[in-house]
Amino acid sequence: MAYSEKLLDYFQNPRCVGEIPDADAVAEVSNPVCGDVMKLWVKVSDGRIQDAKFKAQGCSAAIATSSYATEMLVGMNVTEARLITKDQIAKALGGLPASKIHCSVLASDAIKQVLQGF
Amino acid sequence: MRRVYLDSNATTPLRPEVVAAMMPVFTEHFGNASSIHWFGQHAKSLIDDARQHLAKLINAETAEIVFLSGGTEADNLAIRGIAESQKSAGRHIITSQIEHHAVLHTCKDLEKQGYEITWLPVSHDGLVNPADVRKAIRKDTILISIMHANNEIGTIQPIDEIGKIAAEADVYFHSDGVQSTGKIPVNVKSLGIDLYSMSAHKIHGPKGVGALFVKKGTALKPTMTGGGHERNRRSGTENVAGIVGFGEAARRAREGLMQDMPRVGQLRDRLEAGLQSHIELIHVNGGNAPRLPNTSNIMVDYAEGEGLVISLDLKGVAVSTGSACSSGSLEPSHVLTAIGKTPDEAHGSLRFSLSTMTALEDIDYVIEVLPGIVDRLRELSPYYKKV
């Protein structure tokens, strides 16, 4: 299989799945090429991300990267979180096949968008 | 873990009988079929036997079967061979939007060389309308190429009607029969076909060997030049072992057409009925059209095809999204787009393709594991609301 064990684990057992009803910000991003969608909810106070949850419809790489990125956010301060890149997410999950690099863009775009107002 | 293989439109395992027929060819009957000594002549006689099995399978004459490297080469030889030999008569070719890439990209290449291609649409059921073919024919039309059965959704085109139209207009008619050969009865004479592509590895034969039926008297310029093998249709020392394997696979397939394929059809129907009763919001693509008995293309709302394929693979079940050739690509399947699916819908489609080696237990295992997988992926979807 073209995916790492770690990526498959995040696909099979995604962390931070769900919605935050009283979220401070919500972002929804989609990939126009492959149709993948990610929705991201965050709770922010004192410049720190207290909680983050996601939902996604897409391929295994999209789901795994969305989950991993959301998990990363929890506890991070906003300035730090804005610096998260797609390469960082992909690398942490053991890299992605060339045709799947775009999947990690979904998560990095969602993070940038959801933190815009802070 | 149980391993279930339901990707037979991509490729199939060799039947043990096919392997047994091939083995002595590698070591004992290794002769070059062009040599006049015993070794060569024995190899030639083995090729002749295989040619007979192929001819019988599609009701052709043995002299009309040209062995080559596979379905892709067969499509290339048919289309380029006619385009080249007929270019003084005209440069217009009619084909459909749901052809295999071997036809699609060959026609696109000819388009760049100055040929004009008419890309016929298909109905939402995945069928070409013969009336559209008739309307598209012009004075300078030299070839009509419409596949027999589609590799992704299995729909069987009305090629008998198209064959008649082509014959009336005196235009060459090629049909890509890679998915239909050995799965449904084929009679090239009654279908009015001039050229018919076939491949061994889709019917439990080896990879790297295929055949093109070329009706007697068809003007075809060879794409491969050399020693003039295969009655000057295709040069290159024959792949004797592969051809022998193809012959045996064709013989077995012909025997199985009446018994094995109806059973495969029943298993496919059981799969579709089972999935539809256990999973809401799924649809069978091309389900209203005549279809190959082994193919089922299922669209799952609120889930994505690649995620489904990976999840099934982790449970030991091998299927594909659309065509295996394009699984590395992000573009939605051209076939599903042509039958009117949106890119989102196309991305949520799964292809199950069975073979005569598929067991009832294989099907029941899929019906057991897929609902849980779909549930899990839908729970992750921001759009899905449980009804």
PDB file of N, CA, C and O in Angstrom, chain B residues 6 11 42 59 66 86 92 125 133 147 158 162-163 168 204 210 216 229 255 300 308 310 353 369 376:
ATOM      1  N   LEU B   6     -12.284  -8.920  -6.117  1.00  0.00           N
ATOM      2  CA  LEU B   6     -13.413  -8.528  -6.967  1.00  0.00           C
ATOM      3  C   LEU B   6     -12.991  -7.369  -7.877  1.00  0.00           C
ATOM      4  O   LEU B   6     -13.651  -6.330  -7.943  1.00  0.00           O
ATOM      5  N   THR B  11      -7.753  -7.288 -13.856  1.00  0.00           N
ATOM      6  CA  THR B  11      -7.055  -8.492 -14.329  1.00  0.00           C
ATOM      7  C   THR B  11      -7.577  -9.688 -13.550  1.00  0.00           C
ATOM      8  O   THR B  11      -8.277  -9.528 -12.547  1.00  0.00           O
ATOM      9  N   HIS B  42       6.701 -27.220 -34.494  1.00  0.00           N
ATOM     10  CA  HIS B  42       5.873 -27.607 -33.351  1.00  0.00           C
ATOM     11  C   HIS B  42       5.275 -26.360 -32.685  1.00  0.00           C
ATOM     12  O   HIS B  42       4.091 -26.328 -32.343  1.00  0.00           O
ATOM     13  N   ASN B  59     -16.665 -16.834 -33.352  1.00  0.00           N
ATOM     14  CA  ASN B  59     -17.169 -17.249 -34.674  1.00  0.00           C
ATOM     15  C   ASN B  59     -16.456 -16.532 -35.832  1.00  0.00           C
ATOM     16  O   ASN B  59     -17.088 -15.985 -36.732  1.00  0.00           O
ATOM     17  N   VAL B  66      -5.364 -12.170 -35.314  1.00  0.00           N
ATOM     18  CA  VAL B  66      -3.986 -11.682 -35.281  1.00  0.00           C
ATOM     19  C   VAL B  66      -3.559 -11.583 -33.819  1.00  0.00           C
ATOM     20  O   VAL B  66      -4.157 -10.836 -33.039  1.00  0.00           O
ATOM     21  N   GLN B  86      -6.750   4.361 -44.887  1.00  0.00           N
ATOM     22  CA  GLN B  86      -7.902   5.020 -45.513  1.00  0.00           C
ATOM     23  C   GLN B  86      -7.749   6.532 -45.645  1.00  0.00           C
ATOM     24  O   GLN B  86      -8.701   7.228 -46.013  1.00  0.00           O
ATOM     25  N   HIS B  92     -12.282  11.127 -41.099  1.00  0.00           N
ATOM     26  CA  HIS B  92     -13.269  11.317 -40.031  1.00  0.00           C
ATOM     27  C   HIS B  92     -13.541   9.988 -39.323  1.00  0.00           C
ATOM     28  O   HIS B  92     -13.801   8.975 -39.981  1.00  0.00           O
ATOM     29  N   ASP B 125     -28.043   5.821 -18.905  1.00  0.00           N
ATOM     30  CA  ASP B 125     -27.842   4.393 -18.639  1.00  0.00           C
ATOM     31  C   ASP B 125     -26.514   3.896 -19.216  1.00  0.00           C
ATOM     32  O   ASP B 125     -26.191   2.716 -19.102  1.00  0.00           O
ATOM     33  N   VAL B 133     -25.144   7.457 -34.227  1.00  0.00           N
ATOM     34  CA  VAL B 133     -24.057   6.971 -35.087  1.00  0.00           C
ATOM     35  C   VAL B 133     -24.430   7.260 -36.540  1.00  0.00           C
ATOM     36  O   VAL B 133     -23.633   7.803 -37.314  1.00  0.00           O
ATOM     37  N   MET B 147     -17.065   0.525 -28.278  1.00  0.00           N
ATOM     38  CA  MET B 147     -16.744  -0.651 -27.473  1.00  0.00           C
ATOM     39  C   MET B 147     -17.940  -1.583 -27.339  1.00  0.00           C
ATOM     40  O   MET B 147     -19.096  -1.155 -27.426  1.00  0.00           O
ATOM     41  N   PRO B 158     -25.276  -1.459 -28.164  1.00  0.00           N
ATOM     42  CA  PRO B 158     -26.040  -2.108 -29.245  1.00  0.00           C
ATOM     43  C   PRO B 158     -25.191  -2.247 -30.510  1.00  0.00           C
ATOM     44  O   PRO B 158     -25.491  -1.631 -31.532  1.00  0.00           O
ATOM     45  N   ILE B 162     -25.305  -0.982 -34.620  1.00  0.00           N
ATOM     46  CA  ILE B 162     -24.251  -0.090 -35.124  1.00  0.00           C
ATOM     47  C   ILE B 162     -23.510  -0.775 -36.279  1.00  0.00           C
ATOM     48  O   ILE B 162     -23.167  -0.135 -37.277  1.00  0.00           O
ATOM     49  N   GLY B 163     -23.312  -2.082 -36.159  1.00  0.00           N
ATOM     50  CA  GLY B 163     -22.663  -2.850 -37.223  1.00  0.00           C
ATOM     51  C   GLY B 163     -23.440  -2.767 -38.533  1.00  0.00           C
ATOM     52  O   GLY B 163     -22.861  -2.622 -39.612  1.00  0.00           O
ATOM     53  N   GLU B 168     -24.115  -0.607 -44.001  1.00  0.00           N
ATOM     54  CA  GLU B 168     -24.914   0.130 -45.000  1.00  0.00           C
ATOM     55  C   GLU B 168     -24.133   1.313 -45.557  1.00  0.00           C
ATOM     56  O   GLU B 168     -24.214   1.628 -46.740  1.00  0.00           O
ATOM     57  N   HIS B 204      -8.649 -15.041 -17.398  1.00  0.00           N
ATOM     58  CA  HIS B 204      -7.813 -16.060 -16.761  1.00  0.00           C
ATOM     59  C   HIS B 204      -6.699 -16.562 -17.660  1.00  0.00           C
ATOM     60  O   HIS B 204      -6.219 -17.681 -17.502  1.00  0.00           O
ATOM     61  N   GLY B 210      -2.730 -10.599 -26.507  1.00  0.00           N
ATOM     62  CA  GLY B 210      -4.084 -10.246 -26.915  1.00  0.00           C
ATOM     63  C   GLY B 210      -4.257 -10.632 -28.366  1.00  0.00           C
ATOM     64  O   GLY B 210      -3.384 -11.291 -28.947  1.00  0.00           O
ATOM     65  N   LYS B 216     -11.579 -10.712 -43.060  1.00  0.00           N
ATOM     66  CA  LYS B 216     -10.895 -10.959 -44.337  1.00  0.00           C
ATOM     67  C   LYS B 216     -11.121  -9.789 -45.299  1.00  0.00           C
ATOM     68  O   LYS B 216     -12.242  -9.304 -45.423  1.00  0.00           O
ATOM     69  N   HIS B 229       5.245 -11.351 -39.623  1.00  0.00           N
ATOM     70  CA  HIS B 229       4.502 -12.400 -38.908  1.00  0.00           C
ATOM     71  C   HIS B 229       3.003 -12.124 -38.970  1.00  0.00           C
ATOM     72  O   HIS B 229       2.569 -11.041 -39.351  1.00  0.00           O
ATOM     73  N   GLU B 255     -16.465 -22.772 -23.068  1.00  0.00           N
ATOM     74  CA  GLU B 255     -17.205 -23.837 -22.378  1.00  0.00           C
ATOM     75  C   GLU B 255     -18.054 -23.264 -21.246  1.00  0.00           C
ATOM     76  O   GLU B 255     -19.126 -23.775 -20.952  1.00  0.00           O
ATOM     77  N   VAL B 300     -22.025   5.432  -3.922  1.00  0.00           N
ATOM     78  CA  VAL B 300     -22.375   5.544  -2.509  1.00  0.00           C
ATOM     79  C   VAL B 300     -22.414   7.033  -2.156  1.00  0.00           C
ATOM     80  O   VAL B 300     -21.394   7.714  -2.216  1.00  0.00           O
ATOM     81  N   LEU B 308     -13.290   4.208   0.504  1.00  0.00           N
ATOM     82  CA  LEU B 308     -14.001   2.928   0.550  1.00  0.00           C
ATOM     83  C   LEU B 308     -13.078   1.792   0.094  1.00  0.00           C
ATOM     84  O   LEU B 308     -13.052   0.723   0.700  1.00  0.00           O
ATOM     85  N   ILE B 310      -9.760   1.695   0.156  1.00  0.00           N
ATOM     86  CA  ILE B 310      -8.721   1.442   1.165  1.00  0.00           C
ATOM     87  C   ILE B 310      -9.319   0.688   2.356  1.00  0.00           C
ATOM     88  O   ILE B 310      -8.738  -0.274   2.853  1.00  0.00           O
ATOM     89  N   SER B 353     -15.910  -6.239  -9.782  1.00  0.00           N
ATOM     90  CA  SER B 353     -15.956  -7.084 -10.974  1.00  0.00           C
ATOM     91  C   SER B 353     -15.576  -8.513 -10.613  1.00  0.00           C
ATOM     92  O   SER B 353     -14.515  -8.786 -10.072  1.00  0.00           O
ATOM     93  N   VAL B 369     -19.192  -6.814   5.368  1.00  0.00           N
ATOM     94  CA  VAL B 369     -18.258  -5.773   5.839  1.00  0.00           C
ATOM     95  C   VAL B 369     -18.515  -4.358   5.295  1.00  0.00           C
ATOM     96  O   VAL B 369     -18.213  -3.380   5.965  1.00  0.00           O
ATOM     97  N   ARG B 376     -19.168   4.230   8.890  1.00  0.00           N
ATOM     98  CA  ARG B 376     -18.043   4.920   9.522  1.00  0.00           C
ATOM     99  C   ARG B 376     -17.651   6.166   8.726  1.00  0.00           C
ATOM    100  O   ARG B 376     -17.482   7.252   9.284  1.00  0.00           O
TER     101      ARG B 376
END
